[in-house]
mmCIF file of C-alpha atoms and ligand atoms in Angstrom:
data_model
loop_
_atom_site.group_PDB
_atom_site.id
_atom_site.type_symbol
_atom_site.label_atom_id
_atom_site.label_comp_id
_atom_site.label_asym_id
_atom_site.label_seq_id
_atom_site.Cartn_x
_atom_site.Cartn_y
_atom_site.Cartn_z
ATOM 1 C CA UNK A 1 0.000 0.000 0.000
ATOM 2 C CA UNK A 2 1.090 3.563 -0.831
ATOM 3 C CA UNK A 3 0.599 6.627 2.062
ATOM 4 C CA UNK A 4 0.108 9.972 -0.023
ATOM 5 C CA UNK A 5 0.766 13.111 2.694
ATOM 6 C CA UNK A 6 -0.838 15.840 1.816
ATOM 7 C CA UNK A 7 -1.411 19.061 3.756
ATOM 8 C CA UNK A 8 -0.256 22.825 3.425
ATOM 9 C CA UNK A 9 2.916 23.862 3.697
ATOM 10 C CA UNK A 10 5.128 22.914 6.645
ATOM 11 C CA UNK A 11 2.828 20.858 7.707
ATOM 12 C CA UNK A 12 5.548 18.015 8.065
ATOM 13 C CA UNK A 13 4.830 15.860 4.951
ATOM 14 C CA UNK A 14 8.724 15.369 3.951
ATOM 15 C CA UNK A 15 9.645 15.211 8.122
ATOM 16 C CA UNK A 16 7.016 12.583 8.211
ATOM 17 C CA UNK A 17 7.757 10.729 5.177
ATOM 18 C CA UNK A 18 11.706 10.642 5.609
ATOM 19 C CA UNK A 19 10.914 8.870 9.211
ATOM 20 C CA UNK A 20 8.786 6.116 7.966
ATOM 21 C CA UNK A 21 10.349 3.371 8.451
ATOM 22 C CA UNK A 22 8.531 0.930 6.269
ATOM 23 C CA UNK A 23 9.825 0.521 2.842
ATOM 24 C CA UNK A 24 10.809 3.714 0.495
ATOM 25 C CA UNK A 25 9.761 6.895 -0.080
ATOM 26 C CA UNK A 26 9.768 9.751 -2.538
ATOM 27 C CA UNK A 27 9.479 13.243 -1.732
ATOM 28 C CA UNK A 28 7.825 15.337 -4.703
ATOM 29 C CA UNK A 29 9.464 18.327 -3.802
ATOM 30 C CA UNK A 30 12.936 16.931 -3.748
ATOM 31 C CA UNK A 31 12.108 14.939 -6.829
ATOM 32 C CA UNK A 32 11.409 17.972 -9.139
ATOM 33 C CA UNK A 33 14.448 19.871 -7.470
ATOM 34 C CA UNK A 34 16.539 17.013 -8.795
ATOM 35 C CA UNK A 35 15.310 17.088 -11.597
ATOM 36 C CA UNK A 36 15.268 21.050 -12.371
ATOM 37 C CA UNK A 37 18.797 21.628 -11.018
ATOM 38 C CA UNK A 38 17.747 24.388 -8.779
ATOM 39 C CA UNK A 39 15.430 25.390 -5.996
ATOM 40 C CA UNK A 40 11.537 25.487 -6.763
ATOM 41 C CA UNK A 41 12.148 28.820 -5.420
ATOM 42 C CA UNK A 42 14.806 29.703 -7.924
ATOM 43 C CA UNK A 43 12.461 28.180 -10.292
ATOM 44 C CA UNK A 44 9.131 30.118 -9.866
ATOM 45 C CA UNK A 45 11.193 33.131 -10.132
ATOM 46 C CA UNK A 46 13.089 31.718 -13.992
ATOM 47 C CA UNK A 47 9.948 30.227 -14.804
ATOM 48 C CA UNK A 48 6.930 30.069 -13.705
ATOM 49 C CA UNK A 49 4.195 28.725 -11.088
ATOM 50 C CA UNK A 50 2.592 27.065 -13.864
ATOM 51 C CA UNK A 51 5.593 25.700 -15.331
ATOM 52 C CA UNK A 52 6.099 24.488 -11.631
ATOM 53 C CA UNK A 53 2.500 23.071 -11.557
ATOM 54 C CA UNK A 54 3.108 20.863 -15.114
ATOM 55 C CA UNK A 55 6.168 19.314 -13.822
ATOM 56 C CA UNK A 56 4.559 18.625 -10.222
ATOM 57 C CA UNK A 57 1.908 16.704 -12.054
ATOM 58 C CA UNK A 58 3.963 14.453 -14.138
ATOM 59 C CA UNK A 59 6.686 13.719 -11.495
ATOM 60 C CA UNK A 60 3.241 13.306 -8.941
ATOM 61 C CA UNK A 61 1.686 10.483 -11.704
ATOM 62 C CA UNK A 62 4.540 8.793 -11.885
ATOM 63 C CA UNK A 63 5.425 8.396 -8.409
ATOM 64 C CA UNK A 64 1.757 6.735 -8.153
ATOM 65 C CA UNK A 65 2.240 4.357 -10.064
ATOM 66 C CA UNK A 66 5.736 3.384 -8.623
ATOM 67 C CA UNK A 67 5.132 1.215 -5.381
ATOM 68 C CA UNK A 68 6.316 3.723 -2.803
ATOM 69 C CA UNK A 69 5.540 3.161 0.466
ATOM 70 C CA UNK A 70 5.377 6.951 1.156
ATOM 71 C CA UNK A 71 4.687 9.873 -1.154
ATOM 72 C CA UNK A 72 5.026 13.121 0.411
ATOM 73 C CA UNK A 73 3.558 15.682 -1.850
ATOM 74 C CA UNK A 74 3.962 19.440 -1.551
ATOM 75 C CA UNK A 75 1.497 21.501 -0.535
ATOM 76 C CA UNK A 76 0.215 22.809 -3.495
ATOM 77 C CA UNK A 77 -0.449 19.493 -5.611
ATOM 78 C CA UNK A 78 -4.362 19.873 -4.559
ATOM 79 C CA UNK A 79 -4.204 23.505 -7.018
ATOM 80 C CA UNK A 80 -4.661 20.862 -10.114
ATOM 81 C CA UNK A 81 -8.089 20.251 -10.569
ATOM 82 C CA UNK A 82 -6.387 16.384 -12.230
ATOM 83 C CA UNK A 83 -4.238 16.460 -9.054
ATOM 84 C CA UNK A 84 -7.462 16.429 -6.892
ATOM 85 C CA UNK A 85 -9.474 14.086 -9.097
ATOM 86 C CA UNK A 86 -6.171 11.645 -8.909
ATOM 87 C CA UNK A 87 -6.175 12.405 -5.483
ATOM 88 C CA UNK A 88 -9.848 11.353 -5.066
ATOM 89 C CA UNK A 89 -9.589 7.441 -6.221
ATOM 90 C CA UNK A 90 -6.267 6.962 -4.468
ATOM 91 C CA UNK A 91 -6.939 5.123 -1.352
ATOM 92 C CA UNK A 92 -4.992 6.022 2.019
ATOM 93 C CA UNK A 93 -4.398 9.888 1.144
ATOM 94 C CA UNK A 94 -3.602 11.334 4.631
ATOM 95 C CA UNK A 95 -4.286 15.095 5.360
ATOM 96 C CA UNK A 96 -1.384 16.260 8.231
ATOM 97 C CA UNK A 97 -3.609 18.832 9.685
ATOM 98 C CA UNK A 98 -2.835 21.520 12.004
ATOM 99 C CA UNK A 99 -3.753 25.259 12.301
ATOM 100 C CA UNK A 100 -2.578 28.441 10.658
ATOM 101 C CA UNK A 101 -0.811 29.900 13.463
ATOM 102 C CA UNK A 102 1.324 26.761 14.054
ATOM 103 C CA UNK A 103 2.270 25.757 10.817
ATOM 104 C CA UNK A 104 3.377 29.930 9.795
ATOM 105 C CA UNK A 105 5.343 29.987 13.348
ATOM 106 C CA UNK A 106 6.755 26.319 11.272
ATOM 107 C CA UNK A 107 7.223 28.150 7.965
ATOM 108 C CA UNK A 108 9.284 31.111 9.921
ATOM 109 C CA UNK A 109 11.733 29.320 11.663
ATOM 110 C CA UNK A 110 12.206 26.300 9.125
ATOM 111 C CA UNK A 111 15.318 27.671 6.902
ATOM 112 C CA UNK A 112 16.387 24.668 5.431
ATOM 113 C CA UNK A 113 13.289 24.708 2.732
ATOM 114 C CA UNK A 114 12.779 27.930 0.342
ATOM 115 C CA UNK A 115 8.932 28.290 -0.187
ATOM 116 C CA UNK A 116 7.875 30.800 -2.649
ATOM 117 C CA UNK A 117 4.649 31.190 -1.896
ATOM 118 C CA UNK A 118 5.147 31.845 1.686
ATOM 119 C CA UNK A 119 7.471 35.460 0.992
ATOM 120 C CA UNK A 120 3.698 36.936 0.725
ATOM 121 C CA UNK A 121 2.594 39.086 3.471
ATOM 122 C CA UNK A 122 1.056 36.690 6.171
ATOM 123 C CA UNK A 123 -2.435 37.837 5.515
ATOM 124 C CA UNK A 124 -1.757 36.164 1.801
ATOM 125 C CA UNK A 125 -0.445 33.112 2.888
ATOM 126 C CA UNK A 126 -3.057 32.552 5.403
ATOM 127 C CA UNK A 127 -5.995 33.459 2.870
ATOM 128 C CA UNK A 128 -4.098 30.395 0.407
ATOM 129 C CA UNK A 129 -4.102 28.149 3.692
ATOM 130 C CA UNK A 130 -7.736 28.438 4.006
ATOM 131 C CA UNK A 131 -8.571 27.828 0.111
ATOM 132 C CA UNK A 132 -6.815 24.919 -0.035
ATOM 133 C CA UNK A 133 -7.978 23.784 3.634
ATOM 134 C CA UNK A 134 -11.137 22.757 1.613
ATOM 135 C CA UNK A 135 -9.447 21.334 -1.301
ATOM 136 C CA UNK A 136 -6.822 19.064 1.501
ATOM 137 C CA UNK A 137 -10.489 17.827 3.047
ATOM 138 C CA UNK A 138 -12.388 16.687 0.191
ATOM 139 C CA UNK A 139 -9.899 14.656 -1.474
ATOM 140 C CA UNK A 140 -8.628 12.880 2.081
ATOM 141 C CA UNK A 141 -9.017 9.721 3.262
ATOM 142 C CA UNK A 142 -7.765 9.966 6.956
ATOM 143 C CA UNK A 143 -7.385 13.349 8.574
ATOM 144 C CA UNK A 144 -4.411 13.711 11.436
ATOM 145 C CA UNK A 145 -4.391 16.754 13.632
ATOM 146 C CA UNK A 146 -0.699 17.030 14.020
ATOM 147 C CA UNK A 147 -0.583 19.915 16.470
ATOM 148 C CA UNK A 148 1.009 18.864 20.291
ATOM 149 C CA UNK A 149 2.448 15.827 18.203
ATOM 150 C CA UNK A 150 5.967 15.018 17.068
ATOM 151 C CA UNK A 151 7.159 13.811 13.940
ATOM 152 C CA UNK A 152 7.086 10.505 15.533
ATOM 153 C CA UNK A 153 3.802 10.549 16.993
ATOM 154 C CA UNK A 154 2.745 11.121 13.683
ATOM 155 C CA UNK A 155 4.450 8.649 11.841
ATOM 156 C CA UNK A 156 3.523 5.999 14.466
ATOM 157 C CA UNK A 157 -0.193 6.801 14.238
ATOM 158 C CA UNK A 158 0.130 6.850 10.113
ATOM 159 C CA UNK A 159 1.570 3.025 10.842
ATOM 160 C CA UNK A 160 -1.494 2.232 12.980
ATOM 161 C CA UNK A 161 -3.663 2.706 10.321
ATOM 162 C CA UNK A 162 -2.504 -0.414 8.550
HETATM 163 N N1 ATP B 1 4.893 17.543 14.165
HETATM 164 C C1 ATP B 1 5.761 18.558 14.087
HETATM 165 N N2 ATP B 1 5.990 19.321 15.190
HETATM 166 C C2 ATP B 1 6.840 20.355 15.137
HETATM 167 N N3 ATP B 1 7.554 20.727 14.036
HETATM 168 C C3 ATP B 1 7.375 20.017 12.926
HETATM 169 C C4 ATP B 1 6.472 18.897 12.890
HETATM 170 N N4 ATP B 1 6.493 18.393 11.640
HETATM 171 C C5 ATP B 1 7.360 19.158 10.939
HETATM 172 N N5 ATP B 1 7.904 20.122 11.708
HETATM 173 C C6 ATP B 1 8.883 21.147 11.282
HETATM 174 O O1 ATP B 1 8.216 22.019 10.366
HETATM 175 C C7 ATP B 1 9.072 22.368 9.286
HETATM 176 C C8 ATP B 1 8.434 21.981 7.985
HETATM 177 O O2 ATP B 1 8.296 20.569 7.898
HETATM 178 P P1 ATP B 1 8.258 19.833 6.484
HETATM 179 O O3 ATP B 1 9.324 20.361 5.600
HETATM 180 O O4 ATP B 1 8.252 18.378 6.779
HETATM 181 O O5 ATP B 1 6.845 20.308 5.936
HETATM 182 P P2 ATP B 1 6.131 19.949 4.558
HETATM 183 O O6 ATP B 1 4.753 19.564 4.898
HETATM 184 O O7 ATP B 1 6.946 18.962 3.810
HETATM 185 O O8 ATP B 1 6.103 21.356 3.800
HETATM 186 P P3 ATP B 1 6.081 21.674 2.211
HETATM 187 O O9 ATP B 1 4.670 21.551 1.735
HETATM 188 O O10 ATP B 1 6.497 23.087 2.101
HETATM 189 O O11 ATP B 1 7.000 20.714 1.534
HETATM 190 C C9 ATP B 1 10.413 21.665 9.554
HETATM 191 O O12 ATP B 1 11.274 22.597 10.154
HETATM 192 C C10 ATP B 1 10.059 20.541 10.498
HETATM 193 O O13 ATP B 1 11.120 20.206 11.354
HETATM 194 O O1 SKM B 2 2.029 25.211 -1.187
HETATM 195 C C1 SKM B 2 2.625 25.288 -2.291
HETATM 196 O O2 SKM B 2 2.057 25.719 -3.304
HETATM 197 C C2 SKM B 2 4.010 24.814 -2.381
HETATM 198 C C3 SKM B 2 4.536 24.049 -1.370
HETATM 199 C C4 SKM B 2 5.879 23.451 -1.421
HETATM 200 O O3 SKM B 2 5.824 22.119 -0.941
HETATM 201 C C5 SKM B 2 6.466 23.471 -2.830
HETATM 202 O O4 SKM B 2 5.904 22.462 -3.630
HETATM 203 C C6 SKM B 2 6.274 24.816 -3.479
HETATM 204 O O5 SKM B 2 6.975 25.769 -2.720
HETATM 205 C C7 SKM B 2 4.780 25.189 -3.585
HETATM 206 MG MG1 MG B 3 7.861 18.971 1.945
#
């Protein structure tokens, strides 16, 4: 069986999926920055979201249909309408969940990732988090409130489910 992460940014998806335990994983993110040669950050600002978006979806279908144990997506790969209709008959797509205020103090202090979308003023990034709030709902299987929990909390509730 194949865990798909999803969530919005910094919500721990990679963190999560690089501590599984149980057979490999692919992080999408990493993937496409292997791929590119450069940072997605260095990437939107050469290129393009879109251009972003295209490559997120092939590298994304791929992945699927590769026998991962773990896909950690990023957290825009619900902005596809095809990405959430993919999404939708996947089995065991897990939303990380946790609130706006957490995962922005998350975003701040993590400086190891470059995330484009979150240079906007906070009001911007928060009124993205709540647009795609509905999008991370509707395609989920299993929902996990990550907030008070640890990356291995997490991971160990994630193996529960099997
Ligand atoms: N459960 C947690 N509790 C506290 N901090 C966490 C937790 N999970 C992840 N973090 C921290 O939050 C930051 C972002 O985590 P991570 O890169 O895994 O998020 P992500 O969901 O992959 O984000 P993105 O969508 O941008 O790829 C990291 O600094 C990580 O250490
Ligand atoms: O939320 C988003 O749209 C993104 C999240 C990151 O994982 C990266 O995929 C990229 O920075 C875009
Ligand atoms: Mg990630």
């Amino acid at each position: 069986m194949t865990v798909i992460l999803i969530g919005f940014m910094a919500a721990g998806k990679s963190t999560v999926a690089k501590a599984f335990d149980q057979g490999k994983f692919i992080d999408l993110d990493k993937k496409i920055e292997k791929e590119i040669g450069m940072t997605i950050a260095q990437f939107f600002q050469e290129y393009s979201e879109d251009k972003f978006r295209q490559i997120e979806r092939e590298v994304f279908k791929t992945a699927v249909q590769s026998g991962y144990a773990v896909i950690a997506t990023g957290g825009g790969i619900v902005k596809l309408a095809e990405n959430r209709n993919c999404l939708k008959e996947l089995e065991n797509v897990v939303y990380l969940k946790a609130d706006f205020e957490t995962l922005y103090g998350r975003i701040l202090s993590d400086k190891e990732n470059s995330r484009p979308l979150a240079l906007r003023s906070k009001e911007e990034v928060e009124k993205l988090f709540t647009q795609r709030a509905a999008f991370y709902e509707d395609v989920a299987d299993i929902v996990i409130e990550t907030q008070g929990k640890s990356p291995e909390e997490v991971v160990k509730e994630i193996q529960e489910l099997k």
